[in-house]
């Protein structure tokens, strides 16, 4: 098989993801993914997704289609459709199920970091072992295993944010404008694969981003951005409601703020404005820079700011095996805050 030909993967599930990771490590470029049908999201890891009917409407005689799906009946069906429609040469349709199971899954290949595109033997432990985390049921905070990539130092919450952007937004495939607070390296690289994206990074520290911006006073006009990314930012901001109002102001109608923060699952949001020193904050909030711990009322707080809230949980979207192999934190949450009409 010549890798100079255009390569397509049929399947975006567990098998397709595993094969993509394997080929990406080998620096083999994937032209696109194929599915029988596609929904609103038309890209996967920033790569276009084609529905089968659209794909077969164009003759791609020299293209290679890799069948990456567990169900043998589906593989036979896709092979038949591609052959009848003469979309690609019969010899260029490759059943990869057995190869994937042998070479791309399980501990035989270690763990895969989607932030840097490398396999590692294992992810490292990461996080604070603060009393407020130990004594409560937490998501998005606390010491945990299988968290930090030893190569790029990217952590689990950033990998989950990367995954959600890739799978549940069209940020990577359409013309858009993005404001990214506290920018993470792997996510920056992902967004910049879209040449039609106008990207602005921001941080309270001028040395950590393109612009020094206070999230409670964003120096842009109304309805400027299609997306805002604030991954573990709001828990650092004393007036988070004002920051949310600013997010809403600068987002276009229908725009989305991609947000996450530590969440305590056995209490409501806890704040105490008398806690001001780094040492006190570490004890009360689990981090020297945090000013609260969000609790079970977090969704109501976000809705009160005028957003429609969609919750993306790793536990609901992925199998335990995939979470283990790709270093996602079980129960991790990313919130998609959509600006209402």
CSV table of C-alpha atoms in Angstrom, one decimal:
chain,number,residue,atom,x,y,z
A,1,UNK,CA,0.0,0.0,0.0
A,2,UNK,CA,1.5,3.3,-1.0
A,3,UNK,CA,1.0,6.0,1.6
A,4,UNK,CA,1.3,8.6,-1.1
A,5,UNK,CA,-2.3,7.9,-2.0
A,6,UNK,CA,-5.2,9.6,-0.1
A,7,UNK,CA,-6.2,7.5,2.9
A,8,UNK,CA,-9.7,7.4,4.4
A,9,UNK,CA,-10.9,5.6,7.5
A,10,UNK,CA,-14.4,4.2,7.6
A,11,UNK,CA,-15.5,4.5,11.2
A,12,UNK,CA,-15.1,7.0,14.0
A,13,UNK,CA,-15.8,4.7,17.0
A,14,UNK,CA,-13.3,2.8,19.1
A,15,UNK,CA,-11.7,1.0,16.1
A,16,UNK,CA,-11.5,4.1,14.0
A,17,UNK,CA,-10.0,6.2,16.8
A,18,UNK,CA,-7.4,3.5,17.6
A,19,UNK,CA,-6.4,3.2,13.9
A,20,UNK,CA,-6.2,7.0,13.6
A,21,UNK,CA,-3.9,7.1,16.7
A,22,UNK,CA,-1.6,4.4,15.2
A,23,UNK,CA,-1.4,6.0,11.8
A,24,UNK,CA,-0.9,9.5,13.3
A,25,UNK,CA,2.1,8.1,15.2
A,26,UNK,CA,3.5,6.8,11.9
A,27,UNK,CA,3.0,10.3,10.3
A,28,UNK,CA,0.5,8.9,7.8
A,29,UNK,CA,-1.9,11.6,6.9
A,30,UNK,CA,-5.6,10.8,6.9
A,31,UNK,CA,-7.6,12.7,4.2
A,32,UNK,CA,-11.0,12.0,5.8
A,33,UNK,CA,-13.3,9.8,7.8
A,34,UNK,CA,-16.4,8.1,6.4
A,35,UNK,CA,-19.6,7.2,8.2
A,36,UNK,CA,-22.8,5.7,6.9
A,37,UNK,CA,-24.5,8.9,8.0
A,38,UNK,CA,-23.3,12.0,9.8
A,39,UNK,CA,-25.0,14.4,12.1
A,40,UNK,CA,-24.3,18.0,12.8
A,41,UNK,CA,-20.6,17.5,13.4
A,42,UNK,CA,-18.7,17.2,10.2
A,43,UNK,CA,-15.1,16.7,11.5
A,44,UNK,CA,-13.2,14.3,13.7
A,45,UNK,CA,-9.9,15.4,15.2
A,46,UNK,CA,-10.2,18.3,12.8
A,47,UNK,CA,-10.4,15.9,9.8
A,48,UNK,CA,-13.5,16.0,7.5
A,49,UNK,CA,-16.2,13.4,7.9
A,50,UNK,CA,-18.0,12.2,4.7
A,51,UNK,CA,-21.3,10.3,4.7
A,52,UNK,CA,-21.1,7.2,2.6
A,53,UNK,CA,-23.4,8.5,-0.1
A,54,UNK,CA,-21.5,11.7,-0.6
A,55,UNK,CA,-18.2,9.9,-0.6
A,56,UNK,CA,-19.3,7.4,-3.3
A,57,UNK,CA,-20.6,10.2,-5.5
A,58,UNK,CA,-16.9,11.1,-6.4
A,59,UNK,CA,-14.6,8.6,-8.1
A,60,UNK,CA,-11.4,8.3,-6.1
A,61,UNK,CA,-9.7,5.5,-8.0
A,62,UNK,CA,-6.4,5.9,-6.3
A,63,UNK,CA,-7.7,6.4,-2.8
A,64,UNK,CA,-7.5,3.8,0.0
A,65,UNK,CA,-10.3,3.1,2.4
A,66,UNK,CA,-9.5,1.4,5.7
A,67,UNK,CA,-12.5,-0.3,7.2
A,68,UNK,CA,-12.2,0.3,11.0
A,69,UNK,CA,-15.3,-1.0,12.5
A,70,UNK,CA,-16.0,-4.1,14.7
A,71,UNK,CA,-19.2,-5.3,13.0
A,72,UNK,CA,-18.3,-7.7,10.2
A,73,UNK,CA,-21.7,-7.2,8.5
A,74,UNK,CA,-21.2,-3.5,8.3
A,75,UNK,CA,-17.7,-4.0,6.9
A,76,UNK,CA,-19.1,-6.2,4.2
A,77,UNK,CA,-21.9,-3.8,3.4
A,78,UNK,CA,-19.5,-0.8,3.1
A,79,UNK,CA,-17.2,-2.9,0.8
A,80,UNK,CA,-20.1,-3.8,-1.4
A,81,UNK,CA,-21.3,-0.2,-1.7
A,82,UNK,CA,-17.8,1.1,-2.5
A,83,UNK,CA,-17.4,-1.7,-5.1
A,84,UNK,CA,-20.7,-1.3,-6.8
A,85,UNK,CA,-20.4,2.5,-7.0
A,86,UNK,CA,-16.8,2.1,-8.2
A,87,UNK,CA,-15.8,4.8,-5.8
A,88,UNK,CA,-12.4,3.2,-5.2
A,89,UNK,CA,-10.5,0.2,-6.6
A,90,UNK,CA,-11.6,-3.1,-5.0
A,91,UNK,CA,-8.0,-3.8,-4.0
A,92,UNK,CA,-7.8,-0.5,-2.2
A,93,UNK,CA,-10.6,-1.4,0.3
A,94,UNK,CA,-8.8,-2.9,3.3
A,95,UNK,CA,-10.4,-4.7,6.2
A,96,UNK,CA,-8.4,-3.5,9.2
A,97,UNK,CA,-10.4,-5.0,12.1
A,98,UNK,CA,-7.9,-7.8,12.9
A,99,UNK,CA,-5.0,-5.5,12.5
A,100,UNK,CA,-6.5,-2.9,14.9
A,101,UNK,CA,-7.3,-5.6,17.5
A,102,UNK,CA,-3.7,-6.9,17.3
A,103,UNK,CA,-1.7,-3.7,17.0
A,104,UNK,CA,-3.7,-0.7,18.0
A,105,UNK,CA,-5.6,-1.7,21.2
A,106,UNK,CA,-4.9,-2.7,24.7
A,107,UNK,CA,-1.6,-2.5,26.6
A,108,UNK,CA,0.4,-3.8,23.7
A,109,UNK,CA,0.7,-0.2,22.5
A,110,UNK,CA,0.7,1.5,25.9
A,111,UNK,CA,-1.2,4.8,26.3
A,112,UNK,CA,-1.8,7.5,23.7
A,113,UNK,CA,-1.7,11.2,24.3
A,114,UNK,CA,-3.9,13.1,21.8
A,115,UNK,CA,-2.3,16.4,22.8
A,116,UNK,CA,1.1,15.5,21.5
A,117,UNK,CA,0.3,12.5,19.3
A,118,UNK,CA,2.7,10.1,21.1
A,119,UNK,CA,2.4,6.7,22.7
A,120,UNK,CA,3.8,6.5,26.3
A,121,UNK,CA,4.2,3.5,28.6
A,122,UNK,CA,1.9,5.2,31.1
A,123,UNK,CA,0.5,8.5,32.2
A,124,UNK,CA,1.8,10.0,35.5
A,125,UNK,CA,0.1,10.9,38.7
A,126,UNK,CA,-1.0,14.5,39.0
A,127,UNK,CA,-3.0,16.9,41.2
A,128,UNK,CA,-3.2,18.3,44.7
A,129,UNK,CA,-4.0,16.0,47.7
A,130,UNK,CA,-5.7,18.8,49.6
A,131,UNK,CA,-8.0,18.1,52.5
A,132,UNK,CA,-11.1,19.5,50.8
A,133,UNK,CA,-10.6,17.1,47.9
A,134,UNK,CA,-9.9,14.1,50.1
A,135,UNK,CA,-13.0,14.7,52.2
A,136,UNK,CA,-15.4,15.1,49.4
A,137,UNK,CA,-16.4,13.5,46.1
A,138,UNK,CA,-14.7,15.6,43.4
A,139,UNK,CA,-14.6,15.8,39.6
A,140,UNK,CA,-11.8,17.8,38.0
A,141,UNK,CA,-9.6,18.1,41.0
A,142,UNK,CA,-7.5,16.1,43.4
A,143,UNK,CA,-4.6,13.7,43.1
A,144,UNK,CA,-5.2,11.0,40.6
A,145,UNK,CA,-3.3,8.4,38.5
A,146,UNK,CA,-3.2,8.1,34.7
A,147,UNK,CA,-3.3,11.9,34.3
A,148,UNK,CA,-0.1,13.6,33.1
A,149,UNK,CA,1.7,12.9,29.8
A,150,UNK,CA,5.5,12.4,30.6
A,151,UNK,CA,6.4,13.8,27.2
A,152,UNK,CA,4.3,17.0,26.7
A,153,UNK,CA,3.1,17.3,30.3
A,154,UNK,CA,-0.5,17.7,29.1
A,155,UNK,CA,-3.0,16.5,31.6
A,156,UNK,CA,-6.3,14.6,31.5
A,157,UNK,CA,-8.7,17.6,31.6
A,158,UNK,CA,-6.9,19.2,28.6
A,159,UNK,CA,-7.2,15.9,26.7
A,160,UNK,CA,-10.9,15.9,27.4
A,161,UNK,CA,-11.3,19.5,26.3
A,162,UNK,CA,-9.4,18.6,23.1
A,163,UNK,CA,-11.7,15.6,22.5
A,164,UNK,CA,-14.9,17.7,23.1
A,165,UNK,CA,-13.7,20.4,20.7
A,166,UNK,CA,-12.9,17.8,18.1
A,167,UNK,CA,-16.1,15.8,18.4
A,168,UNK,CA,-18.9,18.2,19.5
A,169,UNK,CA,-18.1,21.6,17.8
A,170,UNK,CA,-17.4,22.7,14.3
A,171,UNK,CA,-14.5,24.9,15.4
A,172,UNK,CA,-12.0,23.0,13.4
A,173,UNK,CA,-13.8,23.0,10.1
A,174,UNK,CA,-15.6,26.3,9.6
A,175,UNK,CA,-14.7,30.0,9.5
A,176,UNK,CA,-14.9,31.2,13.1
A,177,UNK,CA,-13.4,33.5,15.7
A,178,UNK,CA,-12.1,32.0,19.0
A,179,UNK,CA,-11.1,33.6,22.3
A,180,UNK,CA,-9.0,31.2,24.4
A,181,UNK,CA,-8.4,32.0,28.1
A,182,UNK,CA,-5.4,30.4,29.9
A,183,UNK,CA,-4.3,28.7,26.6
A,184,UNK,CA,-3.1,25.1,26.7
A,185,UNK,CA,-0.4,24.1,24.1
A,186,UNK,CA,-2.0,21.0,22.6
A,187,UNK,CA,-5.4,22.8,22.3
A,188,UNK,CA,-3.7,25.8,20.6
A,189,UNK,CA,-2.1,23.5,18.1
A,190,UNK,CA,-5.4,21.7,17.4
A,191,UNK,CA,-7.3,25.0,16.7
A,192,UNK,CA,-4.6,26.3,14.5
A,193,UNK,CA,-5.1,23.4,12.1
A,194,UNK,CA,-8.1,25.4,10.9
A,195,UNK,CA,-6.7,28.1,8.6
A,196,UNK,CA,-10.1,29.8,8.6
A,197,UNK,CA,-10.1,30.3,12.4
A,198,UNK,CA,-9.2,33.7,13.8
A,199,UNK,CA,-7.6,32.9,17.1
A,200,UNK,CA,-6.9,35.1,20.1
A,201,UNK,CA,-5.4,33.8,23.3
A,202,UNK,CA,-5.8,35.7,26.6
A,203,UNK,CA,-4.5,35.5,30.2
A,204,UNK,CA,-4.3,37.7,33.2
A,205,UNK,CA,-0.5,37.2,32.9
A,206,UNK,CA,0.8,39.0,29.8
A,207,UNK,CA,3.6,36.5,29.4
A,208,UNK,CA,1.3,33.5,29.0
A,209,UNK,CA,-0.9,34.5,26.0
A,210,UNK,CA,-1.2,36.9,23.1
A,211,UNK,CA,-3.1,39.5,25.1
A,212,UNK,CA,-3.3,40.3,28.8
A,213,UNK,CA,-7.1,40.3,29.5
A,214,UNK,CA,-9.2,40.3,32.7
A,215,UNK,CA,-12.1,38.0,32.0
A,216,UNK,CA,-14.4,40.3,33.9
A,217,UNK,CA,-13.6,43.2,31.6
A,218,UNK,CA,-13.0,41.8,28.0
A,219,UNK,CA,-11.8,44.6,25.6
A,220,UNK,CA,-13.8,43.4,22.6
A,221,UNK,CA,-17.1,44.6,21.1
A,222,UNK,CA,-20.4,42.8,21.5
A,223,UNK,CA,-20.9,39.6,19.6
A,224,UNK,CA,-17.3,39.3,18.4
A,225,UNK,CA,-16.6,35.6,19.0
A,226,UNK,CA,-18.1,32.3,17.9
A,227,UNK,CA,-16.3,30.4,20.7
A,228,UNK,CA,-14.7,31.1,24.1
A,229,UNK,CA,-12.6,28.5,25.8
A,230,UNK,CA,-12.1,28.8,29.6
A,231,UNK,CA,-10.8,25.4,30.9
A,232,UNK,CA,-10.4,25.6,34.7
A,233,UNK,CA,-10.6,29.4,34.7
A,234,UNK,CA,-13.7,30.5,36.5
A,235,UNK,CA,-12.7,29.0,39.9
A,236,UNK,CA,-9.8,31.6,39.9
A,237,UNK,CA,-12.1,34.6,39.4
A,238,UNK,CA,-13.7,36.3,42.4
A,239,UNK,CA,-16.7,37.7,40.5
A,240,UNK,CA,-17.4,34.7,38.2
A,241,UNK,CA,-20.9,36.0,37.4
A,242,UNK,CA,-19.4,39.2,35.9
A,243,UNK,CA,-17.0,37.0,33.9
A,244,UNK,CA,-20.0,35.0,32.6
A,245,UNK,CA,-21.8,38.1,31.6
A,246,UNK,CA,-18.7,39.2,29.7
A,247,UNK,CA,-18.6,35.9,28.0
A,248,UNK,CA,-22.2,36.2,27.0
A,249,UNK,CA,-21.7,39.8,25.8
A,250,UNK,CA,-18.8,39.1,23.4
A,251,UNK,CA,-20.3,35.8,22.1
A,252,UNK,CA,-22.4,35.9,18.9
A,253,UNK,CA,-25.9,34.6,19.2
A,254,UNK,CA,-25.7,30.8,19.1
A,255,UNK,CA,-22.0,31.1,20.1
A,256,UNK,CA,-20.5,28.7,22.6
A,257,UNK,CA,-18.4,29.0,25.7
A,258,UNK,CA,-16.4,25.8,26.4
A,259,UNK,CA,-16.0,25.8,30.2
A,260,UNK,CA,-14.9,23.5,32.9
A,261,UNK,CA,-13.9,23.7,36.6
A,262,UNK,CA,-13.6,21.4,39.6
A,263,UNK,CA,-17.0,20.2,40.9
A,264,UNK,CA,-17.9,18.8,44.3
A,265,UNK,CA,-20.6,16.2,43.9
A,266,UNK,CA,-21.7,16.1,47.6
A,267,UNK,CA,-22.3,19.8,48.4
A,268,UNK,CA,-23.4,23.0,46.8
A,269,UNK,CA,-21.0,25.7,45.7
A,270,UNK,CA,-18.8,26.8,48.5
A,271,UNK,CA,-17.3,30.4,48.7
A,272,UNK,CA,-15.8,32.4,51.6
A,273,UNK,CA,-14.5,35.9,50.8
A,274,UNK,CA,-12.6,36.0,54.1
A,275,UNK,CA,-10.3,33.3,52.8
A,276,UNK,CA,-7.6,35.4,51.1
A,277,UNK,CA,-4.1,33.9,51.6
A,278,UNK,CA,-2.7,31.2,49.3
A,279,UNK,CA,-2.3,28.8,52.3
A,280,UNK,CA,-5.9,29.3,53.4
A,281,UNK,CA,-7.2,28.8,49.8
A,282,UNK,CA,-5.2,25.6,49.5
A,283,UNK,CA,-6.9,24.3,52.6
A,284,UNK,CA,-10.4,25.5,51.8
A,285,UNK,CA,-10.5,25.3,48.0
A,286,UNK,CA,-7.7,22.9,47.1
A,287,UNK,CA,-5.5,25.3,45.2
A,288,UNK,CA,-3.6,28.5,46.1
A,289,UNK,CA,-5.3,30.4,43.3
A,290,UNK,CA,-8.9,29.1,43.7
A,291,UNK,CA,-11.6,31.2,45.3
A,292,UNK,CA,-14.4,28.7,45.4
A,293,UNK,CA,-15.4,25.1,44.9
A,294,UNK,CA,-18.4,24.7,42.5
A,295,UNK,CA,-21.0,22.2,43.8
A,296,UNK,CA,-24.1,20.4,42.6
A,297,UNK,CA,-25.8,23.8,41.9
A,298,UNK,CA,-23.3,24.7,39.1
A,299,UNK,CA,-25.7,24.2,36.2
A,300,UNK,CA,-28.3,26.5,37.8
A,301,UNK,CA,-25.6,29.2,38.3
A,302,UNK,CA,-24.6,29.0,34.6
A,303,UNK,CA,-28.2,29.0,33.4
A,304,UNK,CA,-28.9,32.1,35.7
A,305,UNK,CA,-26.2,33.9,33.7
A,306,UNK,CA,-28.3,33.4,30.5
A,307,UNK,CA,-26.8,30.3,28.9
A,308,UNK,CA,-28.2,27.0,27.7
A,309,UNK,CA,-26.0,24.4,29.3
A,310,UNK,CA,-25.0,21.1,27.7
A,311,UNK,CA,-22.9,18.7,29.8
A,312,UNK,CA,-20.3,16.5,28.1
A,313,UNK,CA,-19.1,13.7,30.5
A,314,UNK,CA,-16.3,11.4,29.6
A,315,UNK,CA,-18.1,8.6,31.5
A,316,UNK,CA,-21.2,8.9,29.2
A,317,UNK,CA,-19.3,9.3,26.0
A,318,UNK,CA,-16.5,6.7,26.3
A,319,UNK,CA,-15.9,3.2,27.4
A,320,UNK,CA,-13.7,2.6,30.5
A,321,UNK,CA,-11.1,1.0,28.2
A,322,UNK,CA,-10.9,4.1,26.0
A,323,UNK,CA,-10.6,6.4,29.0
A,324,UNK,CA,-7.8,4.3,30.3
A,325,UNK,CA,-5.9,4.1,27.1
A,326,UNK,CA,-6.2,7.8,26.1
A,327,UNK,CA,-5.8,9.2,29.7
A,328,UNK,CA,-9.3,10.6,30.2
A,329,UNK,CA,-10.5,11.1,33.7
A,330,UNK,CA,-13.6,9.1,34.5
A,331,UNK,CA,-16.6,11.5,35.2
A,332,UNK,CA,-14.7,14.5,33.8
A,333,UNK,CA,-17.0,17.2,32.6
A,334,UNK,CA,-16.9,19.9,29.9
A,335,UNK,CA,-19.7,22.3,29.7
A,336,UNK,CA,-20.9,23.8,26.5
A,337,UNK,CA,-22.6,27.2,27.3
A,338,UNK,CA,-24.7,28.3,24.3
A,339,UNK,CA,-25.8,32.0,24.1
A,340,UNK,CA,-29.5,32.1,23.7
A,341,UNK,CA,-31.4,34.2,21.1
